[in-house]
Amino acid sequence: MEAAETGRAAVAERLLTSSLRTSYDPTVEIDWDAPHTPGAYWLPPQRSSLYGTPLWEQLSEEQRVELTRHEVASAASAGLWFETILMQMLIREYYRADPTSRQAQYALTEVADECRHSIMFGRLIEAMGCPVYRASTVDHHLGRFLKATASGPRMYAAILIAEEILDAFQREIMADESLQPLIRMVSRIHVVEEARHVRFAREELAAEVAATGPVGMAYARLLVGRAAYTIANRLVHPDVYAAVGIPPAIGRAAARANPHWRATLRWSAARVHANLADVGLVAGPGRLLWARAGLI
Ligand SMILES: [Fe+2]
Ligand SMILES: [Fe+2]
């Protein structure tokens, strides 16, 4: 085994040990029937896409809480959608991997985590009494394309974008005692297990980048930019605004122009952007998509 290979195996081994120690089964770990806390937000209000806009000022306190409930349901729907894509990408990689390698075994462990997460997000949406906010037809097909074809650097980069952007919100949520206990608990479980996924993806990404030529990297930059664009846009589904009586197109336009929301998007993407830029995956036309999405 080469040194880099040994290093990757050692990381995977550590992650497998950590998975044994701290893994959660949300169906038993969370009291899904517990009553919600009256008046508590689901998201820090300053992270709402409309925070600080004239539309926000017109909402009652109750409607503001309601908006964050639907925004969380939208993010959970996006998370669950992306986890389905991710599981399929990891399984596809596993098909050609060495099943005795620690990396392959960790990839399967990650799929097992994601199976529980997607059930958790499904239960969360149900417990919140919100609809599932589905991807648009275009994104639905892009997702299908990604999960059927992505491998190498673009696969791990796409994984990192989705995981790290959601993670930024969830770390803040789990630390904020004023928020609904249910969303804090869901966030805590997700943050603990996702930290391992992020570590693994960064390790695998570095190896994939080292093995990819200039043409592959150029394609990866473009695809990575498109993935970032979709994830940023998909975070808040326009239909959430209808829940508080705002026409979806009006709400979406207000969010897009909202300097608070734009700052939140940049804040959520700061870490993954720095990491991907570091390995040369944010540049050229792909970078324009990051900018258009408001992530940089
Ligand atoms: Fe997950
Ligand atoms: Fe994950």
PDB file of C-alpha atoms and ligand atoms in Angstrom:
ATOM      1  CA  MET A   1       0.000   0.000   0.000  1.00  0.00           C
ATOM      2  CA  GLU A   2       1.236   3.491  -0.787  1.00  0.00           C
ATOM      3  CA  ALA A   3       1.488   6.082   1.995  1.00  0.00           C
ATOM      4  CA  ALA A   4      -1.587   8.041   0.825  1.00  0.00           C
ATOM      5  CA  GLU A   5      -3.589   4.836   0.615  1.00  0.00           C
ATOM      6  CA  THR A   6      -2.515   3.840   4.144  1.00  0.00           C
ATOM      7  CA  GLY A   7      -3.504   7.302   5.400  1.00  0.00           C
ATOM      8  CA  ARG A   8      -6.982   6.993   3.877  1.00  0.00           C
ATOM      9  CA  ALA A   9      -7.437   3.521   5.341  1.00  0.00           C
ATOM     10  CA  ALA A  10      -6.393   4.818   8.779  1.00  0.00           C
ATOM     11  CA  VAL A  11      -8.938   7.653   8.589  1.00  0.00           C
ATOM     12  CA  ALA A  12     -11.672   5.204   7.537  1.00  0.00           C
ATOM     13  CA  GLU A  13     -10.709   2.877  10.388  1.00  0.00           C
ATOM     14  CA  ARG A  14     -11.004   5.718  12.909  1.00  0.00           C
ATOM     15  CA  LEU A  15     -14.379   6.735  11.491  1.00  0.00           C
ATOM     16  CA  LEU A  16     -15.631   3.145  11.739  1.00  0.00           C
ATOM     17  CA  THR A  17     -14.625   3.030  15.421  1.00  0.00           C
ATOM     18  CA  SER A  18     -16.294   6.366  16.072  1.00  0.00           C
ATOM     19  CA  SER A  19     -19.463   5.135  14.316  1.00  0.00           C
ATOM     20  CA  LEU A  20     -19.592   2.188  16.700  1.00  0.00           C
ATOM     21  CA  ARG A  21     -19.320   4.538  19.668  1.00  0.00           C
ATOM     22  CA  THR A  22     -21.739   7.278  18.658  1.00  0.00           C
ATOM     23  CA  SER A  23     -24.547   6.394  16.275  1.00  0.00           C
ATOM     24  CA  TYR A  24     -28.194   7.125  16.872  1.00  0.00           C
ATOM     25  CA  ASP A  25     -31.424   5.512  15.896  1.00  0.00           C
ATOM     26  CA  PRO A  26     -33.754   8.502  15.676  1.00  0.00           C
ATOM     27  CA  THR A  27     -36.900   6.369  15.633  1.00  0.00           C
ATOM     28  CA  VAL A  28     -36.213   5.353  19.262  1.00  0.00           C
ATOM     29  CA  GLU A  29     -33.966   8.246  20.359  1.00  0.00           C
ATOM     30  CA  ILE A  30     -36.512  10.992  19.657  1.00  0.00           C
ATOM     31  CA  ASP A  31     -39.910  11.405  21.286  1.00  0.00           C
ATOM     32  CA  TRP A  32     -41.856  12.158  18.121  1.00  0.00           C
ATOM     33  CA  ASP A  33     -45.134  12.687  19.932  1.00  0.00           C
ATOM     34  CA  ALA A  34     -43.820  15.281  22.415  1.00  0.00           C
ATOM     35  CA  PRO A  35     -45.809  18.514  22.198  1.00  0.00           C
ATOM     36  CA  HIS A  36     -44.071  21.476  20.536  1.00  0.00           C
ATOM     37  CA  THR A  37     -43.101  24.511  22.618  1.00  0.00           C
ATOM     38  CA  PRO A  38     -45.665  27.268  22.046  1.00  0.00           C
ATOM     39  CA  GLY A  39     -44.139  30.370  20.501  1.00  0.00           C
ATOM     40  CA  ALA A  40     -40.659  28.883  19.978  1.00  0.00           C
ATOM     41  CA  TYR A  41     -38.957  29.334  16.612  1.00  0.00           C
ATOM     42  CA  TRP A  42     -37.764  26.412  14.492  1.00  0.00           C
ATOM     43  CA  LEU A  43     -34.836  28.356  13.104  1.00  0.00           C
ATOM     44  CA  PRO A  44     -33.124  31.399  14.640  1.00  0.00           C
ATOM     45  CA  PRO A  45     -35.385  34.166  13.226  1.00  0.00           C
ATOM     46  CA  GLN A  46     -32.385  36.034  11.785  1.00  0.00           C
ATOM     47  CA  ARG A  47     -31.767  32.957   9.564  1.00  0.00           C
ATOM     48  CA  SER A  48     -35.220  33.165   8.025  1.00  0.00           C
ATOM     49  CA  SER A  49     -35.024  34.055   4.340  1.00  0.00           C
ATOM     50  CA  LEU A  50     -37.330  37.046   4.877  1.00  0.00           C
ATOM     51  CA  TYR A  51     -35.777  38.351   8.119  1.00  0.00           C
ATOM     52  CA  GLY A  52     -35.406  42.129   8.047  1.00  0.00           C
ATOM     53  CA  THR A  53     -37.514  42.664   4.895  1.00  0.00           C
ATOM     54  CA  PRO A  54     -40.726  44.771   4.758  1.00  0.00           C
ATOM     55  CA  LEU A  55     -42.624  41.463   4.330  1.00  0.00           C
ATOM     56  CA  TRP A  56     -41.151  40.224   7.624  1.00  0.00           C
ATOM     57  CA  GLU A  57     -42.194  43.425   9.361  1.00  0.00           C
ATOM     58  CA  GLN A  58     -45.775  42.840   8.238  1.00  0.00           C
ATOM     59  CA  LEU A  59     -45.914  39.314   9.688  1.00  0.00           C
ATOM     60  CA  SER A  60     -47.250  38.698  13.187  1.00  0.00           C
ATOM     61  CA  GLU A  61     -44.951  36.935  15.672  1.00  0.00           C
ATOM     62  CA  GLU A  62     -47.025  33.789  15.178  1.00  0.00           C
ATOM     63  CA  GLN A  63     -46.594  33.959  11.391  1.00  0.00           C
ATOM     64  CA  ARG A  64     -42.843  34.426  11.741  1.00  0.00           C
ATOM     65  CA  VAL A  65     -42.626  31.243  13.813  1.00  0.00           C
ATOM     66  CA  GLU A  66     -44.823  29.546  11.216  1.00  0.00           C
ATOM     67  CA  LEU A  67     -42.526  30.660   8.389  1.00  0.00           C
ATOM     68  CA  THR A  68     -39.462  29.186  10.130  1.00  0.00           C
ATOM     69  CA  ARG A  69     -41.385  25.916  10.627  1.00  0.00           C
ATOM     70  CA  HIS A  70     -41.971  25.675   6.881  1.00  0.00           C
ATOM     71  CA  GLU A  71     -38.418  26.779   6.087  1.00  0.00           C
ATOM     72  CA  VAL A  72     -37.123  23.934   8.258  1.00  0.00           C
ATOM     73  CA  ALA A  73     -39.480  21.492   6.490  1.00  0.00           C
ATOM     74  CA  SER A  74     -38.134  22.752   3.165  1.00  0.00           C
ATOM     75  CA  ALA A  75     -34.516  22.261   4.275  1.00  0.00           C
ATOM     76  CA  ALA A  76     -35.366  18.790   5.631  1.00  0.00           C
ATOM     77  CA  SER A  77     -37.040  17.922   2.297  1.00  0.00           C
ATOM     78  CA  ALA A  78     -33.920  19.100   0.447  1.00  0.00           C
ATOM     79  CA  GLY A  79     -31.687  17.177   2.859  1.00  0.00           C
ATOM     80  CA  LEU A  80     -33.651  13.999   2.375  1.00  0.00           C
ATOM     81  CA  TRP A  81     -33.698  14.408  -1.387  1.00  0.00           C
ATOM     82  CA  PHE A  82     -29.956  14.895  -1.457  1.00  0.00           C
ATOM     83  CA  GLU A  83     -29.338  11.967   0.888  1.00  0.00           C
ATOM     84  CA  THR A  84     -31.130   9.706  -1.597  1.00  0.00           C
ATOM     85  CA  ILE A  85     -28.788  10.912  -4.340  1.00  0.00           C
ATOM     86  CA  LEU A  86     -25.787  10.505  -2.058  1.00  0.00           C
ATOM     87  CA  MET A  87     -26.678   6.958  -0.999  1.00  0.00           C
ATOM     88  CA  GLN A  88     -26.960   5.896  -4.596  1.00  0.00           C
ATOM     89  CA  MET A  89     -23.618   7.521  -5.506  1.00  0.00           C
ATOM     90  CA  LEU A  90     -21.858   5.779  -2.602  1.00  0.00           C
ATOM     91  CA  ILE A  91     -23.406   2.424  -3.465  1.00  0.00           C
ATOM     92  CA  ARG A  92     -22.359   2.871  -7.099  1.00  0.00           C
ATOM     93  CA  GLU A  93     -18.772   3.501  -5.992  1.00  0.00           C
ATOM     94  CA  TYR A  94     -18.939   0.515  -3.673  1.00  0.00           C
ATOM     95  CA  TYR A  95     -19.896  -1.729  -6.596  1.00  0.00           C
ATOM     96  CA  ARG A  96     -16.351  -1.455  -7.960  1.00  0.00           C
ATOM     97  CA  ALA A  97     -14.538  -1.080  -4.626  1.00  0.00           C
ATOM     98  CA  ASP A  98     -12.550  -3.655  -2.682  1.00  0.00           C
ATOM     99  CA  PRO A  99     -15.024  -4.873  -0.022  1.00  0.00           C
ATOM    100  CA  THR A 100     -12.141  -5.708   2.339  1.00  0.00           C
ATOM    101  CA  SER A 101     -10.924  -2.089   2.379  1.00  0.00           C
ATOM    102  CA  ARG A 102     -11.787   0.140   5.334  1.00  0.00           C
ATOM    103  CA  GLN A 103     -12.792   2.934   2.917  1.00  0.00           C
ATOM    104  CA  ALA A 104     -15.406   0.706   1.263  1.00  0.00           C
ATOM    105  CA  GLN A 105     -16.654  -0.432   4.655  1.00  0.00           C
ATOM    106  CA  TYR A 106     -16.901   3.132   5.872  1.00  0.00           C
ATOM    107  CA  ALA A 107     -18.822   4.106   2.711  1.00  0.00           C
ATOM    108  CA  LEU A 108     -21.398   1.427   3.582  1.00  0.00           C
ATOM    109  CA  THR A 109     -21.547   2.695   7.172  1.00  0.00           C
ATOM    110  CA  GLU A 110     -22.259   6.158   5.816  1.00  0.00           C
ATOM    111  CA  VAL A 111     -25.098   4.777   3.683  1.00  0.00           C
ATOM    112  CA  ALA A 112     -26.498   3.153   6.843  1.00  0.00           C
ATOM    113  CA  ASP A 113     -26.313   6.545   8.622  1.00  0.00           C
ATOM    114  CA  GLU A 114     -28.079   8.250   5.725  1.00  0.00           C
ATOM    115  CA  CYS A 115     -30.860   5.640   5.729  1.00  0.00           C
ATOM    116  CA  ARG A 116     -31.592   6.585   9.352  1.00  0.00           C
ATOM    117  CA  HIS A 117     -31.261  10.299   8.587  1.00  0.00           C
ATOM    118  CA  SER A 118     -33.775  10.169   5.756  1.00  0.00           C
ATOM    119  CA  ILE A 119     -36.234   8.369   8.019  1.00  0.00           C
ATOM    120  CA  MET A 120     -35.527  11.034  10.665  1.00  0.00           C
ATOM    121  CA  PHE A 121     -36.205  13.894   8.245  1.00  0.00           C
ATOM    122  CA  GLY A 122     -39.380  12.154   7.062  1.00  0.00           C
ATOM    123  CA  ARG A 123     -40.575  11.827  10.671  1.00  0.00           C
ATOM    124  CA  LEU A 124     -39.584  15.439  11.326  1.00  0.00           C
ATOM    125  CA  ILE A 125     -41.656  16.785   8.415  1.00  0.00           C
ATOM    126  CA  GLU A 126     -44.588  14.657   9.546  1.00  0.00           C
ATOM    127  CA  ALA A 127     -44.246  15.757  13.205  1.00  0.00           C
ATOM    128  CA  MET A 128     -44.099  19.411  12.153  1.00  0.00           C
ATOM    129  CA  GLY A 129     -47.299  18.972  10.180  1.00  0.00           C
ATOM    130  CA  CYS A 130     -45.721  20.368   7.024  1.00  0.00           C
ATOM    131  CA  PRO A 131     -45.841  19.193   3.412  1.00  0.00           C
ATOM    132  CA  VAL A 132     -42.815  17.598   1.750  1.00  0.00           C
ATOM    133  CA  TYR A 133     -41.303  20.380  -0.358  1.00  0.00           C
ATOM    134  CA  ARG A 134     -40.207  18.528  -3.463  1.00  0.00           C
ATOM    135  CA  ALA A 135     -37.499  19.491  -5.928  1.00  0.00           C
ATOM    136  CA  SER A 136     -38.574  21.223  -9.136  1.00  0.00           C
ATOM    137  CA  THR A 137     -38.818  19.064 -12.253  1.00  0.00           C
ATOM    138  CA  VAL A 138     -35.491  20.397 -13.564  1.00  0.00           C
ATOM    139  CA  ASP A 139     -33.701  19.726 -10.260  1.00  0.00           C
ATOM    140  CA  HIS A 140     -35.369  16.348 -10.004  1.00  0.00           C
ATOM    141  CA  HIS A 141     -33.857  15.373 -13.367  1.00  0.00           C
ATOM    142  CA  LEU A 142     -30.479  16.926 -12.551  1.00  0.00           C
ATOM    143  CA  GLY A 143     -30.468  14.857  -9.359  1.00  0.00           C
ATOM    144  CA  ARG A 144     -31.277  11.740 -11.326  1.00  0.00           C
ATOM    145  CA  PHE A 145     -28.399  12.521 -13.696  1.00  0.00           C
ATOM    146  CA  LEU A 146     -25.993  13.186 -10.810  1.00  0.00           C
ATOM    147  CA  LYS A 147     -26.814  10.025  -8.940  1.00  0.00           C
ATOM    148  CA  ALA A 148     -26.522   7.940 -12.094  1.00  0.00           C
ATOM    149  CA  THR A 149     -23.226   9.364 -13.359  1.00  0.00           C
ATOM    150  CA  ALA A 150     -21.187  11.289 -10.774  1.00  0.00           C
ATOM    151  CA  SER A 151     -17.997   9.741  -9.491  1.00  0.00           C
ATOM    152  CA  GLY A 152     -14.522  10.931  -8.476  1.00  0.00           C
ATOM    153  CA  PRO A 153     -14.005  14.541  -7.409  1.00  0.00           C
ATOM    154  CA  ARG A 154     -17.432  15.783  -8.535  1.00  0.00           C
ATOM    155  CA  MET A 155     -19.199  13.172  -6.459  1.00  0.00           C
ATOM    156  CA  TYR A 156     -17.366  13.979  -3.213  1.00  0.00           C
ATOM    157  CA  ALA A 157     -17.513  17.725  -3.870  1.00  0.00           C
ATOM    158  CA  ALA A 158     -21.291  17.589  -4.375  1.00  0.00           C
ATOM    159  CA  ILE A 159     -21.606  15.565  -1.165  1.00  0.00           C
ATOM    160  CA  LEU A 160     -19.545  18.139   0.738  1.00  0.00           C
ATOM    161  CA  ILE A 161     -21.567  21.095  -0.533  1.00  0.00           C
ATOM    162  CA  ALA A 162     -24.875  19.620   0.598  1.00  0.00           C
ATOM    163  CA  GLU A 163     -23.551  18.321   3.895  1.00  0.00           C
ATOM    164  CA  GLU A 164     -21.580  21.389   4.947  1.00  0.00           C
ATOM    165  CA  ILE A 165     -24.234  23.967   4.057  1.00  0.00           C
ATOM    166  CA  LEU A 166     -26.897  22.123   6.079  1.00  0.00           C
ATOM    167  CA  ASP A 167     -24.357  21.525   8.830  1.00  0.00           C
ATOM    168  CA  ALA A 168     -23.750  25.257   9.322  1.00  0.00           C
ATOM    169  CA  PHE A 169     -27.458  25.789  10.059  1.00  0.00           C
ATOM    170  CA  GLN A 170     -27.711  22.709  12.248  1.00  0.00           C
ATOM    171  CA  ARG A 171     -24.721  23.582  14.451  1.00  0.00           C
ATOM    172  CA  GLU A 172     -26.308  26.926  15.192  1.00  0.00           C
ATOM    173  CA  ILE A 173     -29.727  25.348  15.833  1.00  0.00           C
ATOM    174  CA  MET A 174     -28.440  22.722  18.266  1.00  0.00           C
ATOM    175  CA  ALA A 175     -26.678  25.405  20.322  1.00  0.00           C
ATOM    176  CA  ASP A 176     -29.692  27.735  20.518  1.00  0.00           C
ATOM    177  CA  GLU A 177     -31.768  26.900  23.596  1.00  0.00           C
ATOM    178  CA  SER A 178     -34.594  29.225  22.577  1.00  0.00           C
ATOM    179  CA  LEU A 179     -35.558  26.973  19.634  1.00  0.00           C
ATOM    180  CA  GLN A 180     -37.986  24.041  19.479  1.00  0.00           C
ATOM    181  CA  PRO A 181     -36.498  21.003  21.307  1.00  0.00           C
ATOM    182  CA  LEU A 182     -37.423  18.685  18.422  1.00  0.00           C
ATOM    183  CA  ILE A 183     -35.369  20.496  15.791  1.00  0.00           C
ATOM    184  CA  ARG A 184     -32.454  20.887  18.232  1.00  0.00           C
ATOM    185  CA  MET A 185     -32.397  17.126  18.857  1.00  0.00           C
ATOM    186  CA  VAL A 186     -32.641  16.265  15.142  1.00  0.00           C
ATOM    187  CA  SER A 187     -29.819  18.727  14.442  1.00  0.00           C
ATOM    188  CA  ARG A 188     -27.625  17.299  17.207  1.00  0.00           C
ATOM    189  CA  ILE A 189     -27.915  13.747  15.865  1.00  0.00           C
ATOM    190  CA  HIS A 190     -27.248  14.908  12.327  1.00  0.00           C
ATOM    191  CA  VAL A 191     -24.249  17.074  13.242  1.00  0.00           C
ATOM    192  CA  VAL A 192     -22.514  14.243  15.158  1.00  0.00           C
ATOM    193  CA  GLU A 193     -22.829  11.741  12.309  1.00  0.00           C
ATOM    194  CA  GLU A 194     -22.259  14.240   9.497  1.00  0.00           C
ATOM    195  CA  ALA A 195     -18.935  15.307  11.023  1.00  0.00           C
ATOM    196  CA  ARG A 196     -17.654  11.839  10.112  1.00  0.00           C
ATOM    197  CA  HIS A 197     -19.124  12.024   6.604  1.00  0.00           C
ATOM    198  CA  VAL A 198     -17.446  15.372   5.998  1.00  0.00           C
ATOM    199  CA  ARG A 199     -14.103  14.047   7.236  1.00  0.00           C
ATOM    200  CA  PHE A 200     -14.391  11.013   4.952  1.00  0.00           C
ATOM    201  CA  ALA A 201     -15.465  13.027   1.903  1.00  0.00           C
ATOM    202  CA  ARG A 202     -12.571  15.486   2.323  1.00  0.00           C
ATOM    203  CA  GLU A 203     -10.091  12.614   2.514  1.00  0.00           C
ATOM    204  CA  GLU A 204     -11.528  10.846  -0.523  1.00  0.00           C
ATOM    205  CA  LEU A 205     -11.877  14.109  -2.433  1.00  0.00           C
ATOM    206  CA  ALA A 206      -8.173  14.917  -2.003  1.00  0.00           C
ATOM    207  CA  ALA A 207      -7.251  11.480  -3.386  1.00  0.00           C
ATOM    208  CA  GLU A 208      -9.674  11.840  -6.315  1.00  0.00           C
ATOM    209  CA  VAL A 209      -8.400  15.318  -7.182  1.00  0.00           C
ATOM    210  CA  ALA A 210      -4.819  14.040  -7.207  1.00  0.00           C
ATOM    211  CA  ALA A 211      -5.862  11.326  -9.680  1.00  0.00           C
ATOM    212  CA  THR A 212      -7.874  13.576 -12.035  1.00  0.00           C
ATOM    213  CA  GLY A 213      -6.478  15.275 -15.150  1.00  0.00           C
ATOM    214  CA  PRO A 214      -7.245  18.817 -16.377  1.00  0.00           C
ATOM    215  CA  VAL A 215     -10.266  17.841 -18.494  1.00  0.00           C
ATOM    216  CA  GLY A 216     -11.864  15.923 -15.655  1.00  0.00           C
ATOM    217  CA  MET A 217     -11.195  18.824 -13.288  1.00  0.00           C
ATOM    218  CA  ALA A 218     -12.758  21.351 -15.692  1.00  0.00           C
ATOM    219  CA  TYR A 219     -15.908  19.227 -15.944  1.00  0.00           C
ATOM    220  CA  ALA A 220     -15.901  18.750 -12.165  1.00  0.00           C
ATOM    221  CA  ARG A 221     -15.719  22.538 -11.579  1.00  0.00           C
ATOM    222  CA  LEU A 222     -18.746  23.084 -13.774  1.00  0.00           C
ATOM    223  CA  LEU A 223     -20.768  20.295 -12.223  1.00  0.00           C
ATOM    224  CA  VAL A 224     -19.759  21.373  -8.720  1.00  0.00           C
ATOM    225  CA  GLY A 225     -20.916  24.924  -9.499  1.00  0.00           C
ATOM    226  CA  ARG A 226     -24.252  23.612 -10.756  1.00  0.00           C
ATOM    227  CA  ALA A 227     -24.660  21.448  -7.637  1.00  0.00           C
ATOM    228  CA  ALA A 228     -23.906  24.451  -5.409  1.00  0.00           C
ATOM    229  CA  TYR A 229     -26.426  26.543  -7.341  1.00  0.00           C
ATOM    230  CA  THR A 230     -29.155  23.908  -7.018  1.00  0.00           C
ATOM    231  CA  ILE A 231     -28.561  23.320  -3.316  1.00  0.00           C
ATOM    232  CA  ALA A 232     -28.597  27.042  -2.485  1.00  0.00           C
ATOM    233  CA  ASN A 233     -31.772  27.567  -4.490  1.00  0.00           C
ATOM    234  CA  ARG A 234     -33.477  24.504  -3.179  1.00  0.00           C
ATOM    235  CA  LEU A 235     -32.925  25.341   0.499  1.00  0.00           C
ATOM    236  CA  VAL A 236     -36.050  27.482   0.760  1.00  0.00           C
ATOM    237  CA  HIS A 237     -38.819  26.231  -1.507  1.00  0.00           C
ATOM    238  CA  PRO A 238     -40.936  29.190  -2.744  1.00  0.00           C
ATOM    239  CA  ASP A 239     -44.142  27.458  -1.588  1.00  0.00           C
ATOM    240  CA  VAL A 240     -43.141  28.005   2.075  1.00  0.00           C
ATOM    241  CA  TYR A 241     -44.206  31.635   1.735  1.00  0.00           C
ATOM    242  CA  ALA A 242     -47.759  30.598   0.897  1.00  0.00           C
ATOM    243  CA  ALA A 243     -47.983  29.130   4.431  1.00  0.00           C
ATOM    244  CA  VAL A 244     -47.958  32.703   5.780  1.00  0.00           C
ATOM    245  CA  GLY A 245     -50.090  34.201   3.023  1.00  0.00           C
ATOM    246  CA  ILE A 246     -47.285  35.516   0.821  1.00  0.00           C
ATOM    247  CA  PRO A 247     -47.433  34.588  -2.894  1.00  0.00           C
ATOM    248  CA  PRO A 248     -44.446  32.278  -3.592  1.00  0.00           C
ATOM    249  CA  ALA A 249     -42.988  34.434  -6.384  1.00  0.00           C
ATOM    250  CA  ILE A 250     -43.151  37.567  -4.198  1.00  0.00           C
ATOM    251  CA  GLY A 251     -41.551  35.793  -1.248  1.00  0.00           C
ATOM    252  CA  ARG A 252     -38.800  34.324  -3.368  1.00  0.00           C
ATOM    253  CA  ALA A 253     -37.961  37.672  -4.986  1.00  0.00           C
ATOM    254  CA  ALA A 254     -37.861  39.343  -1.553  1.00  0.00           C
ATOM    255  CA  ALA A 255     -35.544  36.630  -0.192  1.00  0.00           C
ATOM    256  CA  ARG A 256     -33.223  36.925  -3.189  1.00  0.00           C
ATOM    257  CA  ALA A 257     -32.905  40.664  -2.683  1.00  0.00           C
ATOM    258  CA  ASN A 258     -32.616  40.378   1.120  1.00  0.00           C
ATOM    259  CA  PRO A 259     -29.090  41.344   2.285  1.00  0.00           C
ATOM    260  CA  HIS A 260     -29.603  39.343   5.527  1.00  0.00           C
ATOM    261  CA  TRP A 261     -30.463  36.199   3.600  1.00  0.00           C
ATOM    262  CA  ARG A 262     -27.583  36.726   1.183  1.00  0.00           C
ATOM    263  CA  ALA A 263     -25.235  37.044   4.152  1.00  0.00           C
ATOM    264  CA  THR A 264     -26.711  33.843   5.616  1.00  0.00           C
ATOM    265  CA  LEU A 265     -26.099  31.962   2.354  1.00  0.00           C
ATOM    266  CA  ARG A 266     -22.469  33.123   2.233  1.00  0.00           C
ATOM    267  CA  TRP A 267     -22.020  32.252   5.906  1.00  0.00           C
ATOM    268  CA  SER A 268     -23.432  28.736   5.348  1.00  0.00           C
ATOM    269  CA  ALA A 269     -21.146  28.079   2.373  1.00  0.00           C
ATOM    270  CA  ALA A 270     -17.969  29.711   3.720  1.00  0.00           C
ATOM    271  CA  ARG A 271     -16.314  26.533   4.979  1.00  0.00           C
ATOM    272  CA  VAL A 272     -17.085  24.286   2.001  1.00  0.00           C
ATOM    273  CA  HIS A 273     -16.238  27.042  -0.456  1.00  0.00           C
ATOM    274  CA  ALA A 274     -12.817  27.536   1.165  1.00  0.00           C
ATOM    275  CA  ASN A 275     -12.142  23.796   1.082  1.00  0.00           C
ATOM    276  CA  LEU A 276     -13.214  23.280  -2.508  1.00  0.00           C
ATOM    277  CA  ALA A 277     -11.404  26.412  -3.698  1.00  0.00           C
ATOM    278  CA  ASP A 278      -8.303  25.062  -1.960  1.00  0.00           C
ATOM    279  CA  VAL A 279      -8.285  21.910  -4.093  1.00  0.00           C
ATOM    280  CA  GLY A 280      -9.000  23.867  -7.295  1.00  0.00           C
ATOM    281  CA  LEU A 281     -12.676  23.028  -7.677  1.00  0.00           C
ATOM    282  CA  VAL A 282     -14.058  26.582  -7.633  1.00  0.00           C
ATOM    283  CA  ALA A 283     -12.905  28.492 -10.704  1.00  0.00           C
ATOM    284  CA  GLY A 284     -13.876  29.501 -14.237  1.00  0.00           C
ATOM    285  CA  PRO A 285     -17.510  29.255 -15.377  1.00  0.00           C
ATOM    286  CA  GLY A 286     -18.331  27.036 -12.385  1.00  0.00           C
ATOM    287  CA  ARG A 287     -17.404  29.893 -10.060  1.00  0.00           C
ATOM    288  CA  LEU A 288     -20.011  32.116 -11.750  1.00  0.00           C
ATOM    289  CA  LEU A 289     -22.679  29.659 -10.621  1.00  0.00           C
ATOM    290  CA  TRP A 290     -21.488  29.964  -7.008  1.00  0.00           C
ATOM    291  CA  ALA A 291     -21.772  33.713  -7.334  1.00  0.00           C
ATOM    292  CA  ARG A 292     -25.176  33.587  -9.050  1.00  0.00           C
ATOM    293  CA  ALA A 293     -26.450  31.397  -6.243  1.00  0.00           C
ATOM    294  CA  GLY A 294     -25.307  34.056  -3.771  1.00  0.00           C
ATOM    295  CA  LEU A 295     -22.932  31.643  -2.062  1.00  0.00           C
ATOM    296  CA  ILE A 296     -19.850  33.828  -2.545  1.00  0.00           C
TER     297      ILE A 296
HETATM  298 FE    FE B   1     -27.422  12.841   6.627  1.00  0.00          FE
HETATM  299 FE    FE B   2     -24.059  12.651   5.379  1.00  0.00          FE
END
